Short mmCIF file of C-alpha atoms in Angstrom, two decimals:
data_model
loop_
_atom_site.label_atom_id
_atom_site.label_comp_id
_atom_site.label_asym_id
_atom_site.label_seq_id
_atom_site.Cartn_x
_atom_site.Cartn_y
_atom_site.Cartn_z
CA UNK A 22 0.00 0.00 0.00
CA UNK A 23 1.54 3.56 -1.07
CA UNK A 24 0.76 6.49 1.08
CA UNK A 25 0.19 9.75 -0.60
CA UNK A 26 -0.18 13.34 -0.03
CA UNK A 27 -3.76 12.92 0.19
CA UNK A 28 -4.07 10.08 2.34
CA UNK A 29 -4.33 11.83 5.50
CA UNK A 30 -6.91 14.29 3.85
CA UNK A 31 -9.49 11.37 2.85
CA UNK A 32 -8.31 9.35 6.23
CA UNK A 33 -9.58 12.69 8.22
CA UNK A 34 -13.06 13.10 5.98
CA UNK A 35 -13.50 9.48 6.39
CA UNK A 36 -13.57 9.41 10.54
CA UNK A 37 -15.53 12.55 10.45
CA UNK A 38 -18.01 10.71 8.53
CA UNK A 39 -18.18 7.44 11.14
CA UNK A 40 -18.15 10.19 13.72
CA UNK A 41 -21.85 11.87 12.02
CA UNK A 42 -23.14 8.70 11.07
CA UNK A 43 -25.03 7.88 8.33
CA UNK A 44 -27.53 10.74 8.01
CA UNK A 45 -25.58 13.53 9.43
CA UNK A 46 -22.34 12.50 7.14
CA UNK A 47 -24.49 12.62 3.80
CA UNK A 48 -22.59 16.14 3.48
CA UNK A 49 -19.27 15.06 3.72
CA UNK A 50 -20.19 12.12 1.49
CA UNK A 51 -21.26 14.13 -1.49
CA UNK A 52 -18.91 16.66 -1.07
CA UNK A 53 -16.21 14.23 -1.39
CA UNK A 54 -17.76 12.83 -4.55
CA UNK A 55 -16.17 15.73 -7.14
CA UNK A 56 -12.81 14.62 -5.88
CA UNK A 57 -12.49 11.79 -7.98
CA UNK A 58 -8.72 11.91 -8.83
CA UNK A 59 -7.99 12.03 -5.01
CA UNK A 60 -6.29 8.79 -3.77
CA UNK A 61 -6.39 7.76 0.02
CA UNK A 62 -3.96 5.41 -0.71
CA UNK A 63 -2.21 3.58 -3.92
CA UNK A 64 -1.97 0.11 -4.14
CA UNK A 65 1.06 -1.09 -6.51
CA UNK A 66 1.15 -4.74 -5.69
CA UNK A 67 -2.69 -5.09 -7.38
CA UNK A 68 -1.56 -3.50 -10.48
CA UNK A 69 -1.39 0.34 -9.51
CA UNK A 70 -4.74 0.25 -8.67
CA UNK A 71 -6.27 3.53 -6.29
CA UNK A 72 -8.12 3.41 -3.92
CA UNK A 73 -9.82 6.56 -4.44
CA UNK A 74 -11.35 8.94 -1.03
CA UNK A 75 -15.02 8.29 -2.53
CA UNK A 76 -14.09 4.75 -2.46
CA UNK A 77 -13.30 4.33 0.89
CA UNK A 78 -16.01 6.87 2.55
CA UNK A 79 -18.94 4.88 0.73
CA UNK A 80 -17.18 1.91 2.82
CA UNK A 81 -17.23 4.39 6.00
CA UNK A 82 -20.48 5.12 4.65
CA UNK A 83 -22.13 1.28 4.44
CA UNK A 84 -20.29 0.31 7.44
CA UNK A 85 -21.64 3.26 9.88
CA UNK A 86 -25.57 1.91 9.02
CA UNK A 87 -24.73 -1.45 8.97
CA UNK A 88 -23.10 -1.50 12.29
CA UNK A 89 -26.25 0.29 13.69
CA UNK A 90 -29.37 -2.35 15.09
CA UNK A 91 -31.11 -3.77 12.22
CA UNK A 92 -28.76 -1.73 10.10
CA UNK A 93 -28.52 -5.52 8.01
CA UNK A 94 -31.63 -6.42 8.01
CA UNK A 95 -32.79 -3.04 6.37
CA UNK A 96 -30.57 -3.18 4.00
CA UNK A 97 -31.79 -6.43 3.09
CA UNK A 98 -35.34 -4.84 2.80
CA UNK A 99 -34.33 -2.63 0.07
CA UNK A 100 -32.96 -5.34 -2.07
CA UNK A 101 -36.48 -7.77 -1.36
CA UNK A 102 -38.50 -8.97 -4.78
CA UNK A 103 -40.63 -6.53 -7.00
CA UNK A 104 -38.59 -3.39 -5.63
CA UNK A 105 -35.49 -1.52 -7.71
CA UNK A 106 -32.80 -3.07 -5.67
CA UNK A 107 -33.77 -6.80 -6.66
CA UNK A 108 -33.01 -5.94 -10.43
CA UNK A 109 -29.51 -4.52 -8.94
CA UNK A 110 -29.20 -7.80 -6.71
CA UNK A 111 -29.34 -10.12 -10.03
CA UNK A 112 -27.61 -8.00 -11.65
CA UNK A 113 -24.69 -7.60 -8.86
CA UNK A 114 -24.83 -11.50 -9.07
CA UNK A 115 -24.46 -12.34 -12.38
CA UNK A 116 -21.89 -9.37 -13.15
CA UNK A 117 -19.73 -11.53 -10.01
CA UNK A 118 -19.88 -14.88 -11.83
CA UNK A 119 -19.12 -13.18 -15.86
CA UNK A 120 -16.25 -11.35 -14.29
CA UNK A 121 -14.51 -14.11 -12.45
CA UNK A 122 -15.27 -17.06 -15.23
CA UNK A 123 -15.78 -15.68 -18.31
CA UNK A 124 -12.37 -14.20 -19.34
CA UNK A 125 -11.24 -18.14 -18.59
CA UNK A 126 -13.78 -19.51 -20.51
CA UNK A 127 -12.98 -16.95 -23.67
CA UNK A 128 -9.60 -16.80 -22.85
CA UNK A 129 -7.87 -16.49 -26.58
CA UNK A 130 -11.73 -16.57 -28.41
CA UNK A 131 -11.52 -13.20 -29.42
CA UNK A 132 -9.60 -10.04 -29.43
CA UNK A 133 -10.68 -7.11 -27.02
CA UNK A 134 -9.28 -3.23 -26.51
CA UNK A 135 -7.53 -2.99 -23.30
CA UNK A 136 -5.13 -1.13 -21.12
CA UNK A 137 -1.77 -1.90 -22.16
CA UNK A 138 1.89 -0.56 -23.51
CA UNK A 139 2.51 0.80 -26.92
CA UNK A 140 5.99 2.71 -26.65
CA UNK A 141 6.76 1.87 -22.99
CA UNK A 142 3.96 4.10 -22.36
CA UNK A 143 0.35 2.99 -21.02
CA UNK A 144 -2.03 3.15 -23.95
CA UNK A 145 -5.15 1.28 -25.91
CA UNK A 146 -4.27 -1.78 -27.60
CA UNK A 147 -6.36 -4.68 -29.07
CA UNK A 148 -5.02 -7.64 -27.44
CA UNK A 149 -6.54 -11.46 -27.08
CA UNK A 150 -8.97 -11.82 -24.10
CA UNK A 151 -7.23 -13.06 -20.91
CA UNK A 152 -8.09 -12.42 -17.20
CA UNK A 153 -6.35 -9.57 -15.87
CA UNK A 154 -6.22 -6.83 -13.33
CA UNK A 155 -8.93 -4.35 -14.72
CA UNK A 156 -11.48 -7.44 -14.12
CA UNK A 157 -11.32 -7.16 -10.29
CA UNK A 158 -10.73 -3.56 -10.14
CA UNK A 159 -13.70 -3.20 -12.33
CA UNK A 160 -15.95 -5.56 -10.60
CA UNK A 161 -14.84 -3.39 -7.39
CA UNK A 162 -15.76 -0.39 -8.55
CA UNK A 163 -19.22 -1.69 -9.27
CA UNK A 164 -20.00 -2.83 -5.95
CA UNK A 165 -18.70 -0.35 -4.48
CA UNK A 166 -21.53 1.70 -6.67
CA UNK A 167 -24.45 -0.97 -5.89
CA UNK A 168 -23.32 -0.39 -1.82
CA UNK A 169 -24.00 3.42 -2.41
CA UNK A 170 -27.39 2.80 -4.20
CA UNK A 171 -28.43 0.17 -0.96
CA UNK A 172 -26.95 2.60 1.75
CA UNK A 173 -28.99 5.62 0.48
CA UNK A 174 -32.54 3.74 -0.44
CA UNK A 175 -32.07 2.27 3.07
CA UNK A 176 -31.19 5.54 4.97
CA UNK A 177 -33.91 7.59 3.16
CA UNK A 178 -36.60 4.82 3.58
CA UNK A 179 -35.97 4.82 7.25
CA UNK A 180 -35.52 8.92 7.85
CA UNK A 181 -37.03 10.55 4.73
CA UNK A 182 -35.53 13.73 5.71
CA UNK A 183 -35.67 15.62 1.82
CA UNK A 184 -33.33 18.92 3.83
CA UNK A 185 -30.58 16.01 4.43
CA UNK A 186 -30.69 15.28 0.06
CA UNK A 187 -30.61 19.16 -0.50
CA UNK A 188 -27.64 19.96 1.80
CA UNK A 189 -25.88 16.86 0.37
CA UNK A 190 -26.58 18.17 -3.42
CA UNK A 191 -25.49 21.52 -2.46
CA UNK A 192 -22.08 20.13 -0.80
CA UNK A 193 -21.65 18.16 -4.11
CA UNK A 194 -22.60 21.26 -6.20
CA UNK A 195 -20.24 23.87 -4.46
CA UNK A 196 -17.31 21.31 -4.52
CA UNK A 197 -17.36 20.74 -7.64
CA UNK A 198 -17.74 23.81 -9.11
CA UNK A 199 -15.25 25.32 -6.64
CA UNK A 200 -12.46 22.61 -7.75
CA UNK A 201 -13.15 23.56 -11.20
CA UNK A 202 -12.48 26.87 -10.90
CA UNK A 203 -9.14 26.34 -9.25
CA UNK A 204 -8.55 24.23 -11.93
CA UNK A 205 -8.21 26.95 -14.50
CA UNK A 206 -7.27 29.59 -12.04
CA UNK A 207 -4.22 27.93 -11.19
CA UNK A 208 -3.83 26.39 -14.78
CA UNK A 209 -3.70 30.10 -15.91
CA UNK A 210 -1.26 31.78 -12.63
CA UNK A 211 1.03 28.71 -12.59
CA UNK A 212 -0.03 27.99 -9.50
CA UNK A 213 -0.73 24.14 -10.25
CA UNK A 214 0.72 22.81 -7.42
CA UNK A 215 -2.13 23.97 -5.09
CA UNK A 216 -4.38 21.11 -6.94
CA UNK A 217 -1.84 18.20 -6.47
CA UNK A 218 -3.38 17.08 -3.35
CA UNK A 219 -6.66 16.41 -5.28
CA UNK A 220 -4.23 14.70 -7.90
CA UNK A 221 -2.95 11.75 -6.22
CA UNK A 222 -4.64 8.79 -7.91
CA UNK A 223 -2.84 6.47 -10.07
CA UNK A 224 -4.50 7.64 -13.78
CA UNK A 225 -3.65 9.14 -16.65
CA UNK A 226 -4.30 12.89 -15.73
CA UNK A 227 -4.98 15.55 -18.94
CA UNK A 228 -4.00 18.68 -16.40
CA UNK A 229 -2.58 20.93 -19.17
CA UNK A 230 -4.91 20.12 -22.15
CA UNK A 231 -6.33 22.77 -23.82
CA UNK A 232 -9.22 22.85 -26.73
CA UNK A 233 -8.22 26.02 -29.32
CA UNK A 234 -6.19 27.68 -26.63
CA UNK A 235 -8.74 27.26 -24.35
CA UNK A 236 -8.24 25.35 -20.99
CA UNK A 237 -10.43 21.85 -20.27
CA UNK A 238 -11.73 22.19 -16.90
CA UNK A 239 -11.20 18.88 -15.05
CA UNK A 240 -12.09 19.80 -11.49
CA UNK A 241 -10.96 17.06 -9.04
CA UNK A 242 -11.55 14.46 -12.12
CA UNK A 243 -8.68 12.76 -14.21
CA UNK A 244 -9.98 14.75 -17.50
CA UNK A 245 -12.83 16.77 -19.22
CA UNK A 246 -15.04 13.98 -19.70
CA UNK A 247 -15.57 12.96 -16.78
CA UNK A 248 -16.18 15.96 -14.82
CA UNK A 249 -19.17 16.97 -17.45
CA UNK A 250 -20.51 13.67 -16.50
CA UNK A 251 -20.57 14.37 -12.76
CA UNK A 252 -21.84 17.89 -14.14
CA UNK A 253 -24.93 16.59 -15.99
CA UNK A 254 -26.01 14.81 -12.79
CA UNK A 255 -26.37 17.94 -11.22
CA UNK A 256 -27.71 19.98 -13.48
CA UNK A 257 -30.16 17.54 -13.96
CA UNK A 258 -31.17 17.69 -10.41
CA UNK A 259 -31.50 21.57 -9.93
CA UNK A 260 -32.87 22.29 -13.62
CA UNK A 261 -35.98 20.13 -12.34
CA UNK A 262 -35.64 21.36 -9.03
CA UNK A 263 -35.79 24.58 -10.32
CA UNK A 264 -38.72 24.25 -12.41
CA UNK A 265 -40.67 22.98 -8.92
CA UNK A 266 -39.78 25.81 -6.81
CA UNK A 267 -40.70 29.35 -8.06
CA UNK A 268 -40.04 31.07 -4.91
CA UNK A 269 -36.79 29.72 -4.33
CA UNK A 270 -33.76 31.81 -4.89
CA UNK A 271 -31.08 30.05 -4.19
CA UNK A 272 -31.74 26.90 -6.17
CA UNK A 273 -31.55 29.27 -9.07
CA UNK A 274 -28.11 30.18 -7.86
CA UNK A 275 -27.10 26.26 -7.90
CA UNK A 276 -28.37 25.97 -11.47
CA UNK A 277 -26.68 29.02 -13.36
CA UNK A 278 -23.66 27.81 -11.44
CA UNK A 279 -23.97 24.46 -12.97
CA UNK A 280 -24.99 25.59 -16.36
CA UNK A 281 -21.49 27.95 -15.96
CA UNK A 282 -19.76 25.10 -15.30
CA UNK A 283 -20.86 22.66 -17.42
CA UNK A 284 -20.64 25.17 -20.81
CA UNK A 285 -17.36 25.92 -19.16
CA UNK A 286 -16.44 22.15 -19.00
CA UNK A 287 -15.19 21.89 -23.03
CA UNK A 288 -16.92 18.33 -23.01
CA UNK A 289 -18.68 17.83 -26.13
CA UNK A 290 -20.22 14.82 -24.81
CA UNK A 291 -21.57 16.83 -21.83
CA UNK A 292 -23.20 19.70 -24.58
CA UNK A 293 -24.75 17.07 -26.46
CA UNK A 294 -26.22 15.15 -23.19
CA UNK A 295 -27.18 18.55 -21.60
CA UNK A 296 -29.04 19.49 -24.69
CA UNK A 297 -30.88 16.40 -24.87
CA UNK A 298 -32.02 16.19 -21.29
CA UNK A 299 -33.34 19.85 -21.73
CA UNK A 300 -35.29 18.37 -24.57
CA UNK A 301 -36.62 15.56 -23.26
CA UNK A 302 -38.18 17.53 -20.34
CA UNK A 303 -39.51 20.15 -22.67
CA UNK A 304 -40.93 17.43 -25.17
CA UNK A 305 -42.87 15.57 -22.17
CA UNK A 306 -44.23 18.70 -20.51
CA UNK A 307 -45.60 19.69 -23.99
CA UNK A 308 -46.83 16.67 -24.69
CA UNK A 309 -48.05 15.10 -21.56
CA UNK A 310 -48.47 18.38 -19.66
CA UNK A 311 -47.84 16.04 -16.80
CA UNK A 312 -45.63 17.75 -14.37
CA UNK A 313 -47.77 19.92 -12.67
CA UNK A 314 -49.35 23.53 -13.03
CA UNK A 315 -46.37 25.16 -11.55
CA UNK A 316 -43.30 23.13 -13.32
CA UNK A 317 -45.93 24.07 -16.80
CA UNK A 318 -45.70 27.28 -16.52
CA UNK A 319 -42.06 28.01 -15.66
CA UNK A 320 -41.04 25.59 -18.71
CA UNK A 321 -43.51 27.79 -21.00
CA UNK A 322 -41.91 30.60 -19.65
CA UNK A 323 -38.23 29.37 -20.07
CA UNK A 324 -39.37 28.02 -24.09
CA UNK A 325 -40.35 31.93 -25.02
CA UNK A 326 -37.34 33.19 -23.44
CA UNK A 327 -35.06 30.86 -25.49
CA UNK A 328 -37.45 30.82 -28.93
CA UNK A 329 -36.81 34.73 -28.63
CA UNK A 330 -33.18 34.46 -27.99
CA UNK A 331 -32.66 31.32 -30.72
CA UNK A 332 -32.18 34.34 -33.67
CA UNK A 333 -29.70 36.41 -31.77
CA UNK A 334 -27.65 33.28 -30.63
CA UNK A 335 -27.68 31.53 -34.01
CA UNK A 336 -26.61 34.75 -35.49
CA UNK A 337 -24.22 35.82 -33.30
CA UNK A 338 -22.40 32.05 -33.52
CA UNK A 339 -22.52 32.33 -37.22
CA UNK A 340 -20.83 35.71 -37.73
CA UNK A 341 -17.74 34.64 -34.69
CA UNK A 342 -17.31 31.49 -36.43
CA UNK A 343 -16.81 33.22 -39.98
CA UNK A 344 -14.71 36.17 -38.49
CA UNK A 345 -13.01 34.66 -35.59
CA UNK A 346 -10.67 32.00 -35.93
CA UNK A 347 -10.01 30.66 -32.39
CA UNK A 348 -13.84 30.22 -32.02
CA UNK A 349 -13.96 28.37 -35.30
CA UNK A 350 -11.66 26.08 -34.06
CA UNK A 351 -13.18 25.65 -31.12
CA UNK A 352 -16.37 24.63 -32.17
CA UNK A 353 -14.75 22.69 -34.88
CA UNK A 354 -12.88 20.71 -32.52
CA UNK A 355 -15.40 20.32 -29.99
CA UNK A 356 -19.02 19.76 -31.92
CA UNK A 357 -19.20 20.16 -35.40
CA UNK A 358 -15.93 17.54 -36.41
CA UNK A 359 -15.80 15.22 -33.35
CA UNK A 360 -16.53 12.29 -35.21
CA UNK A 361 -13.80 12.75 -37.75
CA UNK A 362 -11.28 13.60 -35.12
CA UNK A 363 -9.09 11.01 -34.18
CA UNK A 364 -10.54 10.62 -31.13
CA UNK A 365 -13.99 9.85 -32.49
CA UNK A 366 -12.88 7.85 -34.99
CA UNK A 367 -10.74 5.60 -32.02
CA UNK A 368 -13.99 5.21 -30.29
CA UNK A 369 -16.47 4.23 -32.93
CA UNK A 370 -13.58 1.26 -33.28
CA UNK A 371 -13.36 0.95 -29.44
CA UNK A 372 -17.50 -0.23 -29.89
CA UNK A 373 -17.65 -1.87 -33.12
CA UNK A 374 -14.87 -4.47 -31.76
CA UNK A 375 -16.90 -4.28 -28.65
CA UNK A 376 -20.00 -5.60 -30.12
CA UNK A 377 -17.96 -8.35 -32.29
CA UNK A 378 -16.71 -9.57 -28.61
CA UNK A 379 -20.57 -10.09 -27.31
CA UNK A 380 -20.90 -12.16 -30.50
CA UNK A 381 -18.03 -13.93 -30.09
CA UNK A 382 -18.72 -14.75 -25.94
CA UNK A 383 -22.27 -16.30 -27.01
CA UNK A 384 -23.80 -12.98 -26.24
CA UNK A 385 -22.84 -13.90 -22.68
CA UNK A 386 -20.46 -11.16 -21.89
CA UNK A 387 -16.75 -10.77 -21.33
CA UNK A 388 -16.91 -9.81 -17.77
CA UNK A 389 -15.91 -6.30 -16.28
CA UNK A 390 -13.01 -4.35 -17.26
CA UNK A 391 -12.41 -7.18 -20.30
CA UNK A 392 -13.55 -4.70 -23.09
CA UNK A 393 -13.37 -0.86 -24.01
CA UNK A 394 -16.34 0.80 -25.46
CA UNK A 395 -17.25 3.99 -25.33
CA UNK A 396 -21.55 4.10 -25.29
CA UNK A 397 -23.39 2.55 -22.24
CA UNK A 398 -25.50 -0.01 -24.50
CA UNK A 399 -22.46 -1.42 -26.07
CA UNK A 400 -20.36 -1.28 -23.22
CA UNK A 401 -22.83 -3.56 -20.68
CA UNK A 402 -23.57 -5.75 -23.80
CA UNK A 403 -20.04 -6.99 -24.27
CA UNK A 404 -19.09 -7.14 -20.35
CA UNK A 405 -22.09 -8.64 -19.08
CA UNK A 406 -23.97 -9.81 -22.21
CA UNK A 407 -27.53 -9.51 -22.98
CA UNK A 408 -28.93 -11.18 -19.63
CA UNK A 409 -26.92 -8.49 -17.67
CA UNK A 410 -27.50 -5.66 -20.06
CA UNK A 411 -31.48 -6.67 -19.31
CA UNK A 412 -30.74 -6.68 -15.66
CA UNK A 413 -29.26 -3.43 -15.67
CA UNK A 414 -31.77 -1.67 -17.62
CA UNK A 415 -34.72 -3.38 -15.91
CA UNK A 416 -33.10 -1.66 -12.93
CA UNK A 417 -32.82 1.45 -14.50
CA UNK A 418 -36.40 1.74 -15.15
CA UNK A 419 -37.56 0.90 -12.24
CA UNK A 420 -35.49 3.35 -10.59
CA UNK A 421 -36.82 6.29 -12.86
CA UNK A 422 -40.67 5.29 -12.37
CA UNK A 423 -40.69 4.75 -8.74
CA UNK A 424 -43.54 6.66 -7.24
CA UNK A 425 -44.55 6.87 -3.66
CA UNK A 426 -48.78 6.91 -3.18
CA UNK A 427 -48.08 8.57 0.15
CA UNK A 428 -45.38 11.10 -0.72
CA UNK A 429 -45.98 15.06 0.75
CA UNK A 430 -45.16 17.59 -2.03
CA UNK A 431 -41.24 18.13 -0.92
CA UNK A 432 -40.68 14.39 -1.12
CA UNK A 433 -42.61 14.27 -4.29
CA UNK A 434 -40.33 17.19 -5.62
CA UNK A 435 -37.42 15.61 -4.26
CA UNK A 436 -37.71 12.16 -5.99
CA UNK A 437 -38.32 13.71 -9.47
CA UNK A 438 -35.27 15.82 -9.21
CA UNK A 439 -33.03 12.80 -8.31
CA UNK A 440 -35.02 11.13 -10.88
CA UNK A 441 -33.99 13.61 -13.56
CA UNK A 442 -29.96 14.00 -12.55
CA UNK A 443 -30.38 10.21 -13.00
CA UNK A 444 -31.59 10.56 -16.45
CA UNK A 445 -29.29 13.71 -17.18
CA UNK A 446 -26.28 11.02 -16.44
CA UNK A 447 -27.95 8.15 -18.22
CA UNK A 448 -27.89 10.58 -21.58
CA UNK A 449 -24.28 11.48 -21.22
CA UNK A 450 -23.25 7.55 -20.58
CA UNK A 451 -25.74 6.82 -24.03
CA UNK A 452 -23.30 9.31 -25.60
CA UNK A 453 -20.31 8.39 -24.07
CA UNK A 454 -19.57 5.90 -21.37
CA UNK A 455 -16.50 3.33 -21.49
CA UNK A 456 -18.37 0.76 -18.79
CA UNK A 457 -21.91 -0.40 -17.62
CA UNK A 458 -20.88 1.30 -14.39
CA UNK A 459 -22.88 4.55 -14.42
CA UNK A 460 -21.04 5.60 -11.43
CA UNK A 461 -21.71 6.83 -7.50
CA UNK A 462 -23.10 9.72 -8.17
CA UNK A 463 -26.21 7.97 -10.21
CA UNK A 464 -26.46 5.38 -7.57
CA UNK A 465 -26.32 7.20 -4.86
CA UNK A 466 -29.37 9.66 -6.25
CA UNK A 467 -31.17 6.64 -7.36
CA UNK A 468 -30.98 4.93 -3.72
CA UNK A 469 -31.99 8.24 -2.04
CA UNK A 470 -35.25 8.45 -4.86
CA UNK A 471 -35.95 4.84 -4.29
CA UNK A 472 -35.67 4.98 -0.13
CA UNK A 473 -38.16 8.49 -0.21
CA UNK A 474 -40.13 6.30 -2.23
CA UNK A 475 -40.66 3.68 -0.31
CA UNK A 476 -40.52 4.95 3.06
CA UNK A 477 -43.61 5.05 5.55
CA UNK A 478 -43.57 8.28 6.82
CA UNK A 479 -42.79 11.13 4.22
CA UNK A 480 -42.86 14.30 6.62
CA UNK A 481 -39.27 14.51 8.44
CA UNK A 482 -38.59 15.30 11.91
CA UNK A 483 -37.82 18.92 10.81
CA UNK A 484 -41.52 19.76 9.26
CA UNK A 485 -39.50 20.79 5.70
CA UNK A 486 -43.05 21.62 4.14
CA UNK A 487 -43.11 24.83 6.88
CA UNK A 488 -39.82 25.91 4.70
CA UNK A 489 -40.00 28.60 1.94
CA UNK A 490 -38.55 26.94 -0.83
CA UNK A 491 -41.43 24.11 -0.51
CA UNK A 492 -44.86 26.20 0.68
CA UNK A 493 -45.21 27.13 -3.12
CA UNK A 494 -44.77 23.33 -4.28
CA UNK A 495 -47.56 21.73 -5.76
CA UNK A 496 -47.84 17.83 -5.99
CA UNK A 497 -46.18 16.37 -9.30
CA UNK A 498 -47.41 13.81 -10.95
CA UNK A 499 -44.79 12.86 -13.82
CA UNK A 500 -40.94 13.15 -13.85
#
C-alpha cells in the first residue's frame, strides 16, 4: 500500500463521517464525490490500482448503518423482490460470476481493446482476451456503486428527511464547481501545485490540455469527460428542481452555477447530453403536460425566453465562427468535427470491436473491465452480455418510475429531481460511457429516490413543508 499526499486528507473526511453517522455525514459524502482523482492510498502490488477517497467513505459510509441495530436487516429490505434493488441484486450477481469465469472460458476466443503498452507508455491496444487486473478492479468499482445505491434507499426509507438530500446536493454542487475553478485559475497563474493534493490517484491525468487555446476544466476528475458527467447529474437535479420551486432563490443560484460550469467544462459529450435532457423535459411537458401547473408554466416561460433568444444566438455564432478563428476552431474541434477527429474515430472502433466480442462470448459477456467501449448499450452488452444488459436496464427503469402513493409535495419534488440527474447522467453515458458502471453519483441519487419512495412516513422530523422553498410546491405527478 503507497501512502500519498492525500491520504491523510481522505483518512480525516473518512472518521468525520463514522463520527456523524449515516444521516448527518451525507454532506461530507457528497462533497467528497467531485474529488475523484484524489487517492487515500495507492496500491502497486494489485496493479497500480487507487483506492480513491469516494471509495473508501462509501465503505465508512455502508459500514456506519450497517453496524447500527437492524442496520442488516434493512438493508436487506431494500434489495427484497418486486422493488429496484432486486433488479440490482441479479444483476450484482451475475456481473460476479461473468467477471470471475468468463475471461477463462474466452480466454484467446476473441480479441478485445484494453489497457496496455505501446511505446513503454500505457495506452489502448487490441489484445486477445485473458483475465487480468482491470477485471477485479472493475468488478470493485461496481459494488462499491451498488453499496451506495443500498446505503442511500435504506437511509432515506428509514428517515425521509428531503433537507438532508438538499444539503448533500449543495455540498456536491459547491465542490465541484469550486475545484473547477481552481482548476483553470491555477492552470492560468502557474499555480498548479495547489491542486496536487486532489491529484494523487494512479491515472492518466490531462492537467494541461487545452481545446483552441482554451483550458479543459477537469475539477478534481482525471480529465474533461468525466467531470461533465458528474456535471450533468447535477444539473439535472436543480434544472428540475428549479422548475418545482418558483419562490426559491437560491436553487436558481445552484443551477446558473452548474450551467457555468458545465458550458465551461469543453466536453462535447456533456453539450450534447445537456441538450438532450433539456429536450426531453420540454418534449414531455408539452406533450403530456404532466408535471404539474407550476413546473408548466415556468417551462412555457423558459421556451419563449429561449425561442426569442434562438435568432440572436444563431446569429451571433454564425458571424464569430466566420470572423473569428479561435472560435472556429473551437467549435470545430469540440461539436461540429468530433466524429472525424481522431478521437472519435478511435472510439467508434473501441465499440464496433466491442459488439464483435458479445458475439463472439455467445452474447454472454466478457466480464468487467475485459472490453473498451465507449456508449453505455455497447459497453454492458459486451461485459455482461444480454442477460446483464437486461438486468441493468430493468433496474434502470424501475429506478426512474418509482412513485410513492403517500409522498408530501417536498418528497414528491425531491424524488423527481433525483429522478432527472439520473436521467441527465444516463444521456451522457448513451453518448459516451466506457463501462456499464454509471457511477456513484447515479447510484447514490437513485438509492436516495428509491428509499423516499418507499418509506412510511414522508414528513421529516424537521416539518420541511413549513420551509420557503417548498410552501409554493404543488404535488407532481410525472418526472
Amino acid at each position: 500500500m503507497q501512502i500519498v499526499s492525500s491520504t491523510l486528507v481522505a483518512l480525516i473526511l473518512c472518521a468525520l463521517m463514522a463520527v456523524r453517522g449515516p444521516y448527518r455525514g451525507l454532506v461530507i459524502f457528497f462533497g467528497v464525490m467531485p474529488m475523484g482523482a484524489m487517492a487515500a492510498f495507492n496500491l502497486p502490488a494489485v496493479g497500480g490500482a487507487t483506492i480513491t477517497a469516494s471509495d473508501l467513505a462509501i465503505l465508512v459510509l455502508f459500514g456506519s448503518l450497517a453496524l447500527r441495530p437492524q442496520g442488516l436487516a434493512d438493508m436487506a429490505g431494500s434489495l427484497r423482490p418486486g422493488q429496484p434493488g432486486f433488479w440490482l441484486l441479479l444483476l450484482m450477481v451475475y456481473a460476479t460470476l461473468a467477471t470471475l469465469f468468463f475471461p477463462r472460458v474466452f480466454e484467446g476466443q476473441t480479441d478485445v481493446f484494453g489497457i496496455g503498452r505501446v511505446a513503454n507508455a500505457i495506452g489502448i491496444v487490441i489484445r486477445p482476451l485473458r483475465p487480468d487486473g482491470g477485471n477485479l478492479s472493475q468488478l470493485f468499482r461496481m459494488m462499491l456503486s451498488a453499496l451506495a445505491f443500498v446505503t442511500m434507499a435504506t437511509v432515506f426509507r428509514r428517515n425521509p428527511d428531503v433537507g438532508a438530500i438538499r444539503r448533500a446536493m449543495i455540498a456536491a454542487t459547491l465542490v465541484h464547481a469550486g475545484l473547477g475553478v481552481m482548476d483553470v485559475a491555477t492552470y492560468a497563474t502557474g499555480t498548479g501545485w495547489l491542486m496536487e493534493v486532489f491529484r494523487t490517484a494512479n491515472y492518466t491525468l490531462t492537467v494541461n490540455h487545452e481545446m483552441s487555446g482554451v483550458k479543459r476544466m477537469i475539477g478534481g476528475f482525471p480529465e474533461a469527460s468525466a467531470f461533465g458527467y458528474f456535471t450533468l447529474g447535477i444539473f439535472g437535479f436543480w434544472l428540475r428542481f428549479w422548475l418545482s420551486s418558483p419562490n426559491d432563490r437560491a436553487t436558481g443560484f445552484y443551477l446558473l452555477l452548474t450551467v457555468a460550469v458545465l458550458l465551461r467544462s469543453t466536453s462535447s459529450s456533456a453539450y450534447v447530453a445537456g441538450a438532450g435532457l433539456v429536450l426531453v423535459l420540454t418534449m414531455r411537458a408539452l406533450l403530456s403536460g404532466g408535471m404539474g401547473s407550476t413546473v408548466s408554466r415556468r417551462i412555457g416561460w423558459v421556451i419563449g425566453v429561449v425561442l426569442a433568444l434562438v435568432p440572436v444566438v444563431v446569429l451571433s455564432v454564425l458571424w464569430a465562427y466566420e470572423t473569428m478563428p479561435g472560435v472556429r476552431a473551437f467549435l470545430d474541434r469540440s461539436l461540429l468535427n468530433k466524429m472525424e477527429s481522431d478521437s472519435g474515430v478511435e472510439r467508434m472502433s473501441w465499440n464496433a470491436q466491442a459488439f464483435r466480442n458479445f458475439l463472439d462470448t455467445w452474447m454472454l459477456g466478457a466480464g468487467l473491465g475485459s472490453v473498451r467501449a465507449s456508449n453505455w448499450i455497447i459497453a454492458s452488452l459486451a461485459t455482461l452480455g444480454a442477460i446483464g444488459t437486461g438486468l441493468i436496464m430493468a433496474w434502470v427503469w424501475a429506478v426512474l418510475r418509482v412513485r410513492s402513493l403517500r409522498a408530501t409535495p417536498p418528497v414528491t419534488v425531491m424524488i423527481r429531481a433525483l429522478q432527472v440527474g439520473c436521467l441527465g447522467l444516463l444521456i451522457r453515458a448513451l453518448v459516451v460511457k466506457a463501462s456499464p458502471n454509471l457511477d456513484v453519483l447515479f447510484f447514490a441519487m437513485a438509492g436516495a429516490a428509491v428509499g423516499l419512495a418507499r418509506a412510511k412516513v414522508t414528513v421529516s422530523a424537521t416539518n420541511l413543508a413549513e420551509l420557503p422553498v417548498f410552501k409554493a410546491i404543488r404535488p407532481q405527478r410525472a418526472m
